Amino acid sequence: MHISRCTLAASFDFLGDRWSLLILRSALYGVRRYDDFQNEIGIPRTVLADRLKRLVASGLMIQQDYKADGSRPRKEYCLTEMGEALSLPFIAMREWSDRWVGKGRMPPMRPVRRSDGSEIRVALVDDKGRVVPPDDLAVRFEDWAANPPAES
């Protein structure tokens, strides 16, 4: 498959750089305010302002007004439906990094089911809800993706 037809490659460009991914990760865990992003990530303020602007422009986040008691109105940054849909790939990457990058250390956090506290993990399932083991995974290319147009 030609790289220009790979939606995964396109998503890497769309999501941006490391700072953007860290902002999105923090937003997925509930961070919404500028100062909280800056404190949690340690990102320079000018870089944070630029990345938040880009994430809003891309449709991953929206700006909303909030006002804390005794202070002026400010903006907070909330994930859109598109931004919230990143929770699954981010949890999958966290699971992968805990195993391969963390080298067996106790992970700093674990996703759990809110209702009963049971630990959750990412799994590939078929359209009937059955878990698919890695040795049973294959890919099927669509004709349009497998045959790039001839260069002119």
Tab-separated table of N, CA and C in Angstrom:
chain	number	residue	atom	x	y	z
A	1	MET	N	0.854	-1.183	0.000
A	1	MET	CA	0.000	0.000	0.000
A	1	MET	C	0.891	1.235	0.000
A	2	HIS	N	0.559	2.181	-0.814
A	2	HIS	CA	1.293	3.435	-0.928
A	2	HIS	C	1.047	4.266	0.328
A	3	ILE	N	2.109	4.887	0.858
A	3	ILE	CA	2.014	5.655	2.104
A	3	ILE	C	0.962	6.764	2.022
A	4	SER	N	0.760	7.353	0.842
A	4	SER	CA	-0.200	8.456	0.729
A	4	SER	C	-1.633	7.987	0.940
A	5	ARG	N	-1.881	6.702	0.885
A	5	ARG	CA	-3.230	6.181	1.097
A	5	ARG	C	-3.426	5.609	2.508
A	6	CYS	N	-2.403	5.672	3.325
A	6	CYS	CA	-2.474	5.102	4.674
A	6	CYS	C	-3.082	6.116	5.640
A	7	THR	N	-4.276	5.818	6.137
A	7	THR	CA	-4.944	6.741	7.057
A	7	THR	C	-4.213	6.823	8.397
A	8	LEU	N	-3.529	5.755	8.800
A	8	LEU	CA	-2.769	5.802	10.045
A	8	LEU	C	-1.623	6.802	9.923
A	9	ALA	N	-0.900	6.764	8.819
A	9	ALA	CA	0.176	7.744	8.598
A	9	ALA	C	-0.396	9.159	8.590
A	10	ALA	N	-1.522	9.343	7.957
A	10	ALA	CA	-2.159	10.659	7.920
A	10	ALA	C	-2.565	11.122	9.322
A	11	SER	N	-2.981	10.177	10.172
A	11	SER	CA	-3.382	10.558	11.532
A	11	SER	C	-2.197	11.061	12.337
A	12	PHE	N	-0.994	10.527	12.088
A	12	PHE	CA	0.188	11.021	12.801
A	12	PHE	C	0.426	12.493	12.471
A	13	ASP	N	0.298	12.849	11.196
A	13	ASP	CA	0.442	14.243	10.800
A	13	ASP	C	-0.673	15.100	11.393
A	14	PHE	N	-1.872	14.587	11.413
A	14	PHE	CA	-3.030	15.323	11.911
A	14	PHE	C	-2.895	15.618	13.404
A	15	LEU	N	-2.475	14.620	14.178
A	15	LEU	CA	-2.395	14.793	15.623
A	15	LEU	C	-1.261	15.714	16.034
A	16	GLY	N	-0.196	15.738	15.267
A	16	GLY	CA	0.882	16.676	15.549
A	16	GLY	C	2.052	16.051	16.266
A	17	ASP	N	2.709	16.864	17.048
A	17	ASP	CA	3.959	16.488	17.694
A	17	ASP	C	3.749	15.966	19.113
A	18	ARG	N	4.852	15.722	19.787
A	18	ARG	CA	4.838	15.186	21.154
A	18	ARG	C	4.023	16.059	22.103
A	19	TRP	N	4.202	17.392	22.012
A	19	TRP	CA	3.464	18.276	22.911
A	19	TRP	C	1.960	18.138	22.709
A	20	SER	N	1.525	18.070	21.463
A	20	SER	CA	0.088	17.928	21.191
A	20	SER	C	-0.444	16.632	21.769
A	21	LEU	N	0.321	15.570	21.628
A	21	LEU	CA	-0.105	14.272	22.168
A	21	LEU	C	-0.177	14.308	23.693
A	22	LEU	N	0.766	14.989	24.333
A	22	LEU	CA	0.729	15.096	25.796
A	22	LEU	C	-0.470	15.930	26.262
A	23	ILE	N	-0.792	16.985	25.525
A	23	ILE	CA	-1.983	17.778	25.859
A	23	ILE	C	-3.230	16.911	25.737
A	24	LEU	N	-3.329	16.164	24.643
A	24	LEU	CA	-4.490	15.287	24.449
A	24	LEU	C	-4.565	14.231	25.542
A	25	ARG	N	-3.425	13.642	25.894
A	25	ARG	CA	-3.408	12.647	26.977
A	25	ARG	C	-3.947	13.256	28.262
A	26	SER	N	-3.460	14.444	28.610
A	26	SER	CA	-3.916	15.094	29.839
A	26	SER	C	-5.399	15.422	29.769
A	27	ALA	N	-5.863	15.865	28.606
A	27	ALA	CA	-7.289	16.166	28.450
A	27	ALA	C	-8.131	14.913	28.619
A	28	LEU	N	-7.632	13.780	28.128
A	28	LEU	CA	-8.364	12.522	28.292
A	28	LEU	C	-8.483	12.143	29.767
A	29	TYR	N	-7.552	12.595	30.592
A	29	TYR	CA	-7.591	12.313	32.025
A	29	TYR	C	-8.247	13.429	32.819
A	30	GLY	N	-8.867	14.411	32.111
A	30	GLY	CA	-9.682	15.403	32.792
A	30	GLY	C	-9.106	16.802	32.921
A	31	VAL	N	-7.884	17.038	32.462
A	31	VAL	CA	-7.321	18.384	32.535
A	31	VAL	C	-8.015	19.248	31.493
A	32	ARG	N	-8.378	20.486	31.876
A	32	ARG	CA	-9.102	21.372	30.966
A	32	ARG	C	-8.566	22.800	30.932
A	33	ARG	N	-7.850	23.182	31.958
A	33	ARG	CA	-7.459	24.588	32.075
A	33	ARG	C	-5.994	24.802	31.711
A	34	TYR	N	-5.749	25.951	31.111
A	34	TYR	CA	-4.426	26.304	30.594
A	34	TYR	C	-3.329	26.081	31.635
A	35	ASP	N	-3.488	26.692	32.817
A	35	ASP	CA	-2.459	26.570	33.850
A	35	ASP	C	-2.269	25.124	34.290
A	36	ASP	N	-3.343	24.348	34.305
A	36	ASP	CA	-3.227	22.938	34.695
A	36	ASP	C	-2.451	22.141	33.647
A	37	PHE	N	-2.700	22.420	32.355
A	37	PHE	CA	-1.904	21.777	31.311
A	37	PHE	C	-0.431	22.134	31.487
A	38	GLN	N	-0.174	23.424	31.688
A	38	GLN	CA	1.205	23.898	31.792
A	38	GLN	C	1.909	23.255	32.983
A	39	ASN	N	1.240	23.186	34.123
A	39	ASN	CA	1.848	22.592	35.317
A	39	ASN	C	2.059	21.091	35.182
A	40	GLU	N	1.090	20.407	34.617
A	40	GLU	CA	1.185	18.945	34.520
A	40	GLU	C	2.237	18.493	33.515
A	41	ILE	N	2.291	19.160	32.375
A	41	ILE	CA	3.159	18.713	31.294
A	41	ILE	C	4.540	19.368	31.360
A	42	GLY	N	4.619	20.578	31.919
A	42	GLY	CA	5.881	21.303	31.942
A	42	GLY	C	6.219	21.915	30.592
A	43	ILE	N	5.199	22.200	29.816
A	43	ILE	CA	5.342	22.747	28.475
A	43	ILE	C	5.532	24.262	28.546
A	44	PRO	N	6.421	24.817	27.728
A	44	PRO	CA	6.531	26.285	27.706
A	44	PRO	C	5.197	26.920	27.324
A	45	ARG	N	4.895	28.043	27.936
A	45	ARG	CA	3.594	28.685	27.751
A	45	ARG	C	3.313	29.046	26.298
A	46	THR	N	4.307	29.542	25.579
A	46	THR	CA	4.085	29.904	24.176
A	46	THR	C	3.787	28.677	23.326
A	47	VAL	N	4.450	27.572	23.630
A	47	VAL	CA	4.202	26.317	22.900
A	47	VAL	C	2.806	25.811	23.227
A	48	LEU	N	2.419	25.892	24.497
A	48	LEU	CA	1.086	25.445	24.907
A	48	LEU	C	0.007	26.255	24.189
A	49	ALA	N	0.155	27.555	24.153
A	49	ALA	CA	-0.842	28.403	23.484
A	49	ALA	C	-0.963	28.010	22.015
A	50	ASP	N	0.170	27.801	21.362
A	50	ASP	CA	0.157	27.412	19.949
A	50	ASP	C	-0.512	26.055	19.748
A	51	ARG	N	-0.174	25.065	20.565
A	51	ARG	CA	-0.738	23.722	20.386
A	51	ARG	C	-2.225	23.689	20.696
A	52	LEU	N	-2.661	24.416	21.715
A	52	LEU	CA	-4.094	24.474	22.011
A	52	LEU	C	-4.857	25.102	20.853
A	53	LYS	N	-4.284	26.151	20.268
A	53	LYS	CA	-4.908	26.795	19.117
A	53	LYS	C	-5.042	25.794	17.965
A	54	ARG	N	-4.002	25.024	17.718
A	54	ARG	CA	-4.035	24.020	16.646
A	54	ARG	C	-5.047	22.910	16.930
A	55	LEU	N	-5.099	22.451	18.181
A	55	LEU	CA	-6.030	21.377	18.529
A	55	LEU	C	-7.484	21.835	18.403
A	56	VAL	N	-7.742	23.100	18.723
A	56	VAL	CA	-9.085	23.657	18.542
A	56	VAL	C	-9.391	23.771	17.047
A	57	ALA	N	-8.436	24.295	16.279
A	57	ALA	CA	-8.647	24.466	14.833
A	57	ALA	C	-8.867	23.127	14.128
A	58	SER	N	-8.242	22.062	14.634
A	58	SER	CA	-8.381	20.743	14.006
A	58	SER	C	-9.679	20.037	14.393
A	59	GLY	N	-10.398	20.579	15.390
A	59	GLY	CA	-11.661	19.972	15.808
A	59	GLY	C	-11.517	18.939	16.903
A	60	LEU	N	-10.318	18.794	17.471
A	60	LEU	CA	-10.119	17.833	18.556
A	60	LEU	C	-10.545	18.398	19.914
A	61	MET	N	-10.504	19.726	20.045
A	61	MET	CA	-10.879	20.390	21.289
A	61	MET	C	-11.725	21.616	20.955
A	62	ILE	N	-12.474	22.069	21.947
A	62	ILE	CA	-13.198	23.329	21.840
A	62	ILE	C	-12.841	24.181	23.055
A	63	GLN	N	-12.976	25.488	22.878
A	63	GLN	CA	-12.785	26.428	23.980
A	63	GLN	C	-14.140	26.734	24.595
A	64	GLN	N	-14.176	26.761	25.922
A	64	GLN	CA	-15.397	27.148	26.627
A	64	GLN	C	-15.013	28.134	27.717
A	65	ASP	N	-15.924	29.038	28.036
A	65	ASP	CA	-15.687	29.990	29.117
A	65	ASP	C	-15.995	29.332	30.462
A	66	TYR	N	-15.210	29.711	31.466
A	66	TYR	CA	-15.520	29.340	32.844
A	66	TYR	C	-15.111	30.505	33.728
A	67	LYS	N	-15.693	30.570	34.897
A	67	LYS	CA	-15.356	31.644	35.828
A	67	LYS	C	-15.298	31.067	37.225
A	68	ALA	N	-14.113	31.089	37.803
A	68	ALA	CA	-13.956	30.674	39.189
A	68	ALA	C	-14.396	31.831	40.077
A	69	ASP	N	-14.895	31.505	41.270
A	69	ASP	CA	-15.350	32.545	42.201
A	69	ASP	C	-14.249	33.566	42.444
A	70	GLY	N	-14.589	34.840	42.302
A	70	GLY	CA	-13.667	35.922	42.595
A	70	GLY	C	-12.610	36.186	41.537
A	71	SER	N	-12.731	35.594	40.377
A	71	SER	CA	-11.736	35.859	39.333
A	71	SER	C	-12.431	36.182	38.018
A	72	ARG	N	-11.654	36.640	37.074
A	72	ARG	CA	-12.196	37.012	35.768
A	72	ARG	C	-12.516	35.750	34.960
A	73	PRO	N	-13.378	35.888	33.953
A	73	PRO	CA	-13.678	34.737	33.092
A	73	PRO	C	-12.418	34.279	32.338
A	74	ARG	N	-12.292	32.987	32.177
A	74	ARG	CA	-11.167	32.392	31.457
A	74	ARG	C	-11.687	31.310	30.530
A	75	LYS	N	-10.769	30.751	29.760
A	75	LYS	CA	-11.108	29.677	28.826
A	75	LYS	C	-10.657	28.340	29.397
A	76	GLU	N	-11.433	27.315	29.083
A	76	GLU	CA	-10.977	25.958	29.325
A	76	GLU	C	-11.085	25.205	28.012
A	77	TYR	N	-10.364	24.131	27.899
A	77	TYR	CA	-10.256	23.378	26.655
A	77	TYR	C	-10.812	21.984	26.877
A	78	CYS	N	-11.908	21.690	26.181
A	78	CYS	CA	-12.602	20.414	26.342
A	78	CYS	C	-12.461	19.605	25.053
A	79	LEU	N	-12.377	18.309	25.219
A	79	LEU	CA	-12.311	17.431	24.051
A	79	LEU	C	-13.660	17.388	23.349
A	80	THR	N	-13.616	17.345	22.048
A	80	THR	CA	-14.822	17.121	21.251
A	80	THR	C	-15.047	15.609	21.182
A	81	GLU	N	-16.092	15.199	20.512
A	81	GLU	CA	-16.325	13.766	20.311
A	81	GLU	C	-15.133	13.137	19.592
A	82	MET	N	-14.574	13.846	18.608
A	82	MET	CA	-13.410	13.339	17.888
A	82	MET	C	-12.213	13.192	18.838
A	83	GLY	N	-12.019	14.164	19.717
A	83	GLY	CA	-10.922	14.085	20.678
A	83	GLY	C	-11.113	12.958	21.678
A	84	GLU	N	-12.332	12.806	22.174
A	84	GLU	CA	-12.608	11.731	23.133
A	84	GLU	C	-12.440	10.354	22.516
A	85	ALA	N	-12.635	10.261	21.200
A	85	ALA	CA	-12.469	8.967	20.520
A	85	ALA	C	-11.017	8.499	20.539
A	86	LEU	N	-10.097	9.370	20.935
A	86	LEU	CA	-8.694	8.971	21.047
A	86	LEU	C	-8.416	8.145	22.306
A	87	SER	N	-9.383	8.006	23.188
A	87	SER	CA	-9.126	7.267	24.427
A	87	SER	C	-8.690	5.830	24.155
A	88	LEU	N	-9.308	5.158	23.214
A	88	LEU	CA	-8.926	3.769	22.924
A	88	LEU	C	-7.492	3.661	22.414
A	89	PRO	N	-7.083	4.418	21.364
A	89	PRO	CA	-5.686	4.302	20.953
A	89	PRO	C	-4.697	4.750	22.027
A	90	PHE	N	-5.066	5.736	22.840
A	90	PHE	CA	-4.157	6.164	23.893
A	90	PHE	C	-4.023	5.088	24.965
A	91	ILE	N	-5.114	4.422	25.315
A	91	ILE	CA	-5.031	3.336	26.290
A	91	ILE	C	-4.208	2.188	25.715
A	92	ALA	N	-4.382	1.913	24.422
A	92	ALA	CA	-3.581	0.859	23.783
A	92	ALA	C	-2.095	1.220	23.817
A	93	MET	N	-1.754	2.463	23.528
A	93	MET	CA	-0.349	2.888	23.574
A	93	MET	C	0.185	2.836	25.006
A	94	ARG	N	-0.641	3.197	25.977
A	94	ARG	CA	-0.200	3.122	27.376
A	94	ARG	C	0.088	1.683	27.754
A	95	GLU	N	-0.795	0.783	27.355
A	95	GLU	CA	-0.616	-0.638	27.651
A	95	GLU	C	0.678	-1.156	26.999
A	96	TRP	N	0.904	-0.792	25.755
A	96	TRP	CA	2.113	-1.204	25.045
A	96	TRP	C	3.352	-0.641	25.749
A	97	SER	N	3.320	0.654	26.085
A	97	SER	CA	4.496	1.276	26.695
A	97	SER	C	4.760	0.744	28.099
A	98	ASP	N	3.707	0.412	28.852
A	98	ASP	CA	3.918	-0.190	30.169
A	98	ASP	C	4.699	-1.494	30.042
A	99	ARG	N	4.377	-2.266	29.025
A	99	ARG	CA	5.035	-3.566	28.849
A	99	ARG	C	6.433	-3.435	28.252
A	100	TRP	N	6.586	-2.646	27.184
A	100	TRP	CA	7.836	-2.651	26.435
A	100	TRP	C	8.777	-1.518	26.814
A	101	VAL	N	8.269	-0.361	27.120
A	101	VAL	CA	9.127	0.761	27.481
A	101	VAL	C	9.359	0.769	28.989
A	102	GLY	N	8.324	0.437	29.750
A	102	GLY	CA	8.433	0.404	31.201
A	102	GLY	C	9.250	-0.751	31.723
A	103	LYS	N	9.521	-1.741	30.888
A	103	LYS	CA	10.382	-2.889	31.211
A	103	LYS	C	9.990	-3.578	32.518
A	104	GLY	N	8.700	-3.800	32.683
A	104	GLY	CA	8.228	-4.571	33.825
A	104	GLY	C	8.007	-3.779	35.099
A	105	ARG	N	8.331	-2.486	35.095
A	105	ARG	CA	8.080	-1.685	36.301
A	105	ARG	C	6.578	-1.556	36.508
A	106	MET	N	6.188	-1.342	37.730
A	106	MET	CA	4.781	-1.114	38.042
A	106	MET	C	4.339	0.151	37.312
A	107	PRO	N	3.268	0.052	36.497
A	107	PRO	CA	2.811	1.250	35.790
A	107	PRO	C	2.311	2.301	36.766
A	108	PRO	N	2.470	3.583	36.392
A	108	PRO	CA	2.050	4.652	37.300
A	108	PRO	C	0.540	4.759	37.453
A	109	MET	N	-0.192	4.187	36.510
A	109	MET	CA	-1.651	4.216	36.584
A	109	MET	C	-2.207	3.050	35.798
A	110	ARG	N	-3.437	2.681	36.122
A	110	ARG	CA	-4.102	1.596	35.402
A	110	ARG	C	-5.540	2.004	35.136
A	111	PRO	N	-6.019	1.787	33.916
A	111	PRO	CA	-7.440	2.069	33.672
A	111	PRO	C	-8.297	0.989	34.331
A	112	VAL	N	-9.353	1.432	34.980
A	112	VAL	CA	-10.252	0.506	35.663
A	112	VAL	C	-11.689	0.849	35.320
A	113	ARG	N	-12.537	-0.124	35.501
A	113	ARG	CA	-13.970	0.080	35.294
A	113	ARG	C	-14.522	0.856	36.483
A	114	ARG	N	-15.192	1.953	36.195
A	114	ARG	CA	-15.710	2.818	37.261
A	114	ARG	C	-16.683	2.071	38.179
A	115	SER	N	-17.530	1.220	37.601
A	115	SER	CA	-18.593	0.579	38.379
A	115	SER	C	-18.085	-0.441	39.390
A	116	ASP	N	-16.996	-1.146	39.088
A	116	ASP	CA	-16.549	-2.173	40.045
A	116	ASP	C	-15.044	-2.202	40.282
A	117	GLY	N	-14.300	-1.305	39.651
A	117	GLY	CA	-12.859	-1.227	39.888
A	117	GLY	C	-12.032	-2.276	39.167
A	118	SER	N	-12.669	-3.108	38.352
A	118	SER	CA	-11.890	-4.145	37.662
A	118	SER	C	-11.009	-3.499	36.591
A	119	GLU	N	-9.808	-4.047	36.442
A	119	GLU	CA	-8.848	-3.515	35.479
A	119	GLU	C	-9.321	-3.807	34.058
A	120	ILE	N	-9.096	-2.860	33.163
A	120	ILE	CA	-9.475	-3.076	31.774
A	120	ILE	C	-8.215	-3.143	30.913
A	121	ARG	N	-8.346	-3.770	29.767
A	121	ARG	CA	-7.249	-3.841	28.813
A	121	ARG	C	-7.826	-3.724	27.413
A	122	VAL	N	-6.965	-3.423	26.477
A	122	VAL	CA	-7.368	-3.291	25.091
A	122	VAL	C	-7.270	-4.664	24.432
A	123	ALA	N	-8.252	-4.987	23.613
A	123	ALA	CA	-8.230	-6.259	22.889
A	123	ALA	C	-8.815	-6.056	21.504
A	124	LEU	N	-8.357	-6.857	20.558
A	124	LEU	CA	-8.966	-6.871	19.233
A	124	LEU	C	-10.132	-7.841	19.287
A	125	VAL	N	-11.277	-7.382	18.810
A	125	VAL	CA	-12.451	-8.249	18.782
A	125	VAL	C	-13.047	-8.232	17.382
A	126	ASP	N	-13.689	-9.317	17.012
A	126	ASP	CA	-14.341	-9.354	15.702
A	126	ASP	C	-15.742	-8.753	15.827
A	127	ASP	N	-16.475	-8.746	14.727
A	127	ASP	CA	-17.790	-8.104	14.756
A	127	ASP	C	-18.816	-8.868	15.585
A	128	LYS	N	-18.439	-10.035	16.099
A	128	LYS	CA	-19.315	-10.792	17.007
A	128	LYS	C	-18.886	-10.636	18.465
A	129	GLY	N	-17.854	-9.801	18.700
A	129	GLY	CA	-17.392	-9.542	20.054
A	129	GLY	C	-16.387	-10.554	20.584
A	130	ARG	N	-15.901	-11.447	19.746
A	130	ARG	CA	-14.934	-12.460	20.185
A	130	ARG	C	-13.516	-11.893	20.102
A	131	VAL	N	-12.701	-12.177	21.116
A	131	VAL	CA	-11.308	-11.732	21.119
A	131	VAL	C	-10.554	-12.458	20.006
A	132	VAL	N	-9.761	-11.697	19.245
A	132	VAL	CA	-8.970	-12.248	18.147
A	132	VAL	C	-7.516	-12.323	18.596
A	133	PRO	N	-6.931	-13.537	18.679
A	133	PRO	CA	-5.519	-13.643	19.066
A	133	PRO	C	-4.621	-13.110	17.948
A	134	PRO	N	-3.431	-12.593	18.300
A	134	PRO	CA	-2.537	-12.006	17.289
A	134	PRO	C	-2.227	-12.928	16.108
A	135	ASP	N	-2.141	-14.230	16.341
A	135	ASP	CA	-1.803	-15.136	15.236
A	135	ASP	C	-2.981	-15.389	14.296
A	136	ASP	N	-4.146	-14.829	14.618
A	136	ASP	CA	-5.309	-14.973	13.740
A	136	ASP	C	-5.671	-13.650	13.061
A	137	LEU	N	-4.801	-12.663	13.185
A	137	LEU	CA	-5.046	-11.346	12.615
A	137	LEU	C	-4.463	-11.266	11.208
A	138	ALA	N	-5.222	-10.789	10.276
A	138	ALA	CA	-4.770	-10.537	8.908
A	138	ALA	C	-5.352	-9.202	8.472
A	139	VAL	N	-4.855	-8.655	7.390
A	139	VAL	CA	-5.422	-7.429	6.837
A	139	VAL	C	-5.885	-7.693	5.416
A	140	ARG	N	-6.912	-6.984	5.035
A	140	ARG	CA	-7.449	-7.077	3.677
A	140	ARG	C	-7.414	-5.667	3.095
A	141	PHE	N	-6.707	-5.508	1.976
A	141	PHE	CA	-6.618	-4.198	1.336
A	141	PHE	C	-7.767	-4.016	0.372
A	142	GLU	N	-8.318	-2.824	0.381
A	142	GLU	CA	-9.316	-2.456	-0.604
A	142	GLU	C	-8.595	-2.216	-1.930
A	143	ASP	N	-9.266	-2.465	-3.035
A	143	ASP	CA	-8.635	-2.292	-4.341
A	143	ASP	C	-8.046	-0.898	-4.514
A	144	TRP	N	-8.763	0.118	-4.080
A	144	TRP	CA	-8.285	1.484	-4.268
A	144	TRP	C	-7.011	1.748	-3.459
A	145	ALA	N	-6.825	1.053	-2.336
A	145	ALA	CA	-5.659	1.279	-1.481
A	145	ALA	C	-4.439	0.472	-1.950
A	146	ALA	N	-4.709	-0.713	-2.487
A	146	ALA	CA	-3.612	-1.600	-2.874
A	146	ALA	C	-3.003	-1.220	-4.211
A	147	ASN	N	-3.731	-0.494	-5.035
A	147	ASN	CA	-3.254	-0.147	-6.383
A	147	ASN	C	-3.192	1.354	-6.557
A	148	PRO	N	-2.053	1.976	-6.173
A	148	PRO	CA	-1.961	3.434	-6.334
A	148	PRO	C	-1.996	3.814	-7.812
A	149	PRO	N	-2.494	5.006	-8.078
A	149	PRO	CA	-2.544	5.449	-9.486
A	149	PRO	C	-1.134	5.582	-10.053
A	150	ALA	N	-0.999	5.394	-11.336
A	150	ALA	CA	0.300	5.509	-12.005
A	150	ALA	C	0.762	6.962	-11.946
A	151	GLU	N	2.053	7.136	-11.743
A	151	GLU	CA	2.653	8.482	-11.730
A	151	GLU	C	2.614	9.040	-13.136
A	152	SER	N	2.333	10.305	-13.289
A	152	SER	CA	2.304	10.904	-14.631
A	152	SER	C	3.553	11.707	-14.892
